[in-house]
CSV table of C-alpha atoms in Angstrom, one decimal:
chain,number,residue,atom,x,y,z
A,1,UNK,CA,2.2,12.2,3.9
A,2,UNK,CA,2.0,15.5,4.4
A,3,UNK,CA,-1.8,15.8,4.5
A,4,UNK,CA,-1.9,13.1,7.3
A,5,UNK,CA,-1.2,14.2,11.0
A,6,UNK,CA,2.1,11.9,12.1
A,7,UNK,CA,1.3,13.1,16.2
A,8,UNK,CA,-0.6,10.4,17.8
A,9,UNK,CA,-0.9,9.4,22.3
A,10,UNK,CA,0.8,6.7,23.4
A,11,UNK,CA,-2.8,5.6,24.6
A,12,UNK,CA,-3.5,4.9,21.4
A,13,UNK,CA,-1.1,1.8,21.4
A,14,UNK,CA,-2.2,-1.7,22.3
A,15,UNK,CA,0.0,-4.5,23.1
A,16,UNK,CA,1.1,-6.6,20.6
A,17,UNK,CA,0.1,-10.4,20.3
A,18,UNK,CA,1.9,-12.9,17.9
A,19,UNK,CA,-0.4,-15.2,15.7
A,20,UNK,CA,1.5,-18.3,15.7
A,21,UNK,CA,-0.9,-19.4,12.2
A,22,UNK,CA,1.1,-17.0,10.9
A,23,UNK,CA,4.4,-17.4,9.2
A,24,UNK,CA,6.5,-16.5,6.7
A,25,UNK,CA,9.1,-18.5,4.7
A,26,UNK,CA,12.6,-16.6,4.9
A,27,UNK,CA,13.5,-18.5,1.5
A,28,UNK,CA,10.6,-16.5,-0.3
A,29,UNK,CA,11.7,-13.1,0.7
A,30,UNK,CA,13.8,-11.2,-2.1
A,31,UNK,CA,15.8,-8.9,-0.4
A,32,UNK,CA,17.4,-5.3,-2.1
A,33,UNK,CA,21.5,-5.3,-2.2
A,34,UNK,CA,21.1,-3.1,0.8
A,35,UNK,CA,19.5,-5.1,2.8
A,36,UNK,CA,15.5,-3.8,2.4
A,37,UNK,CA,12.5,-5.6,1.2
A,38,UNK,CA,10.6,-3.5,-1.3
A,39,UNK,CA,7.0,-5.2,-1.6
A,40,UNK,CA,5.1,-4.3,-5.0
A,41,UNK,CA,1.5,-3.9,-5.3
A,42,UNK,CA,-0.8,-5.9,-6.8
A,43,UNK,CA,-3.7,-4.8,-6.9
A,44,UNK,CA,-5.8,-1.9,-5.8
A,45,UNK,CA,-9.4,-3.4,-4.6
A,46,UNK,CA,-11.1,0.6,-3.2
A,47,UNK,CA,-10.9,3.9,-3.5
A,48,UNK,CA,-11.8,6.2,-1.2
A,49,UNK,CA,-11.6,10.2,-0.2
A,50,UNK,CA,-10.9,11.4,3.4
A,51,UNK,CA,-11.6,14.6,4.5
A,52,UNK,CA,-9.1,16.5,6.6
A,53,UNK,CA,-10.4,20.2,7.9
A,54,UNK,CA,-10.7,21.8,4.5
A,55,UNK,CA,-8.7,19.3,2.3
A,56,UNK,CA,-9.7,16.6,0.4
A,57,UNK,CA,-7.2,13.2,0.4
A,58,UNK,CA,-7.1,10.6,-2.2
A,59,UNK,CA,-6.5,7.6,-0.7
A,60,UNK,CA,-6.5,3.6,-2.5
A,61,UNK,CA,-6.8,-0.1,-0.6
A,62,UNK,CA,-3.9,-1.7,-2.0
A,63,UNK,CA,-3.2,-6.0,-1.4
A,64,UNK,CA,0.9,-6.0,-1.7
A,65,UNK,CA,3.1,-9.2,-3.0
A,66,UNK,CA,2.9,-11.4,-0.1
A,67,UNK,CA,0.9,-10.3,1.8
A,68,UNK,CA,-1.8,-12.4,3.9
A,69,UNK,CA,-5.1,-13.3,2.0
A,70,UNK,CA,-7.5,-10.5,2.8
A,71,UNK,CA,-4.8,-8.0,4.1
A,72,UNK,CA,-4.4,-4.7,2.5
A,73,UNK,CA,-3.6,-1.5,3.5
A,74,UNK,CA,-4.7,2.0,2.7
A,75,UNK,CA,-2.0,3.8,0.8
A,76,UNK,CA,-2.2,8.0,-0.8
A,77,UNK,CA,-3.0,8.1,-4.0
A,78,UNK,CA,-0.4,10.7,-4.7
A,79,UNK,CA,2.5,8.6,-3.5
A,80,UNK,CA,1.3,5.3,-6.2
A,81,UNK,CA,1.1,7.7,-8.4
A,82,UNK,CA,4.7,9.3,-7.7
A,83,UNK,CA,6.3,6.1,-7.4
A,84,UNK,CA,4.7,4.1,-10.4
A,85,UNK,CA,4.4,6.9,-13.2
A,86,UNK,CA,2.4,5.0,-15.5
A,87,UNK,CA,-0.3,5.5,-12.9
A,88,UNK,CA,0.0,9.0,-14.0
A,89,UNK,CA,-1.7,8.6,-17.4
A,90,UNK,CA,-5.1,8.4,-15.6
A,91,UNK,CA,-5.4,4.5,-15.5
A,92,UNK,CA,-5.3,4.6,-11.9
A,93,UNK,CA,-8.1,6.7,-11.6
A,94,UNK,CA,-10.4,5.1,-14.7
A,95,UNK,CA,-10.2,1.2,-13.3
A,96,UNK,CA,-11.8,0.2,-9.3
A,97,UNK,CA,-9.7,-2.6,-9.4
A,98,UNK,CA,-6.1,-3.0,-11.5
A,99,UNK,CA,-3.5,-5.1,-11.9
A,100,UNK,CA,-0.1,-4.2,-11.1
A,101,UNK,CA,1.7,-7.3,-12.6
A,102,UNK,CA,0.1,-6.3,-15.7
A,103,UNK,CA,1.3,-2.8,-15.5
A,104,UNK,CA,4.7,-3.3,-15.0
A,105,UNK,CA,5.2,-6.7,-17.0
A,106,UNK,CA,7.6,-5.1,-19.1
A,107,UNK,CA,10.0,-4.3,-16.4
């Protein structure tokens, strides 16, 4: 994240307001040794490049394992890639939309 400015106004924050429609089912949620929740992507549905001053960043629309329908978030290319190394091989780059499941089925 080092090409992304972490600063930002506490203007810039709005108030928060709970959706009762949505919930989520404690039972479902598979939880690390320690404590965390890791979720995995699923799929990456755009790809996009922002421009920063003179840099370039490489940025994909991921949809995570349980997450809403219709709610992804933007995620750096360079950290997928860093994470998930079979990204690496240029698969990432070649398909607009991919499969994770399919990726890591081995696993």
């Amino acid at each position: 994240m080092s090409g992304m400015h972490d600063v930002f106004h506490v203007s810039q924050l709005r108030k928060f307001v709970p959706d009762s429609s949505v919930t989520v089912d404690l039972e479902l949620i598979d939880l690390e040794p320690n404590m965390t929740f890791q979720p995995q992507p699923v799929q990456i549905v755009d790809r996009d490049v922002r421009k920063l001053s003179n840099r370039s960043i490489p940025v994909v629309r991921v949809i995570w394992e349980g997450s809403p329908e219709g709610e992804a978030t933007w995620e750096l290319e360079t950290g997928l890639v860093a994470e998930r190394p079979m990204a690496r091989s240029g698969e990432l780059r070649q398909r607009k939309r991919l499969n994770f499941q399919d990726m890591f089925a081995e696993r």
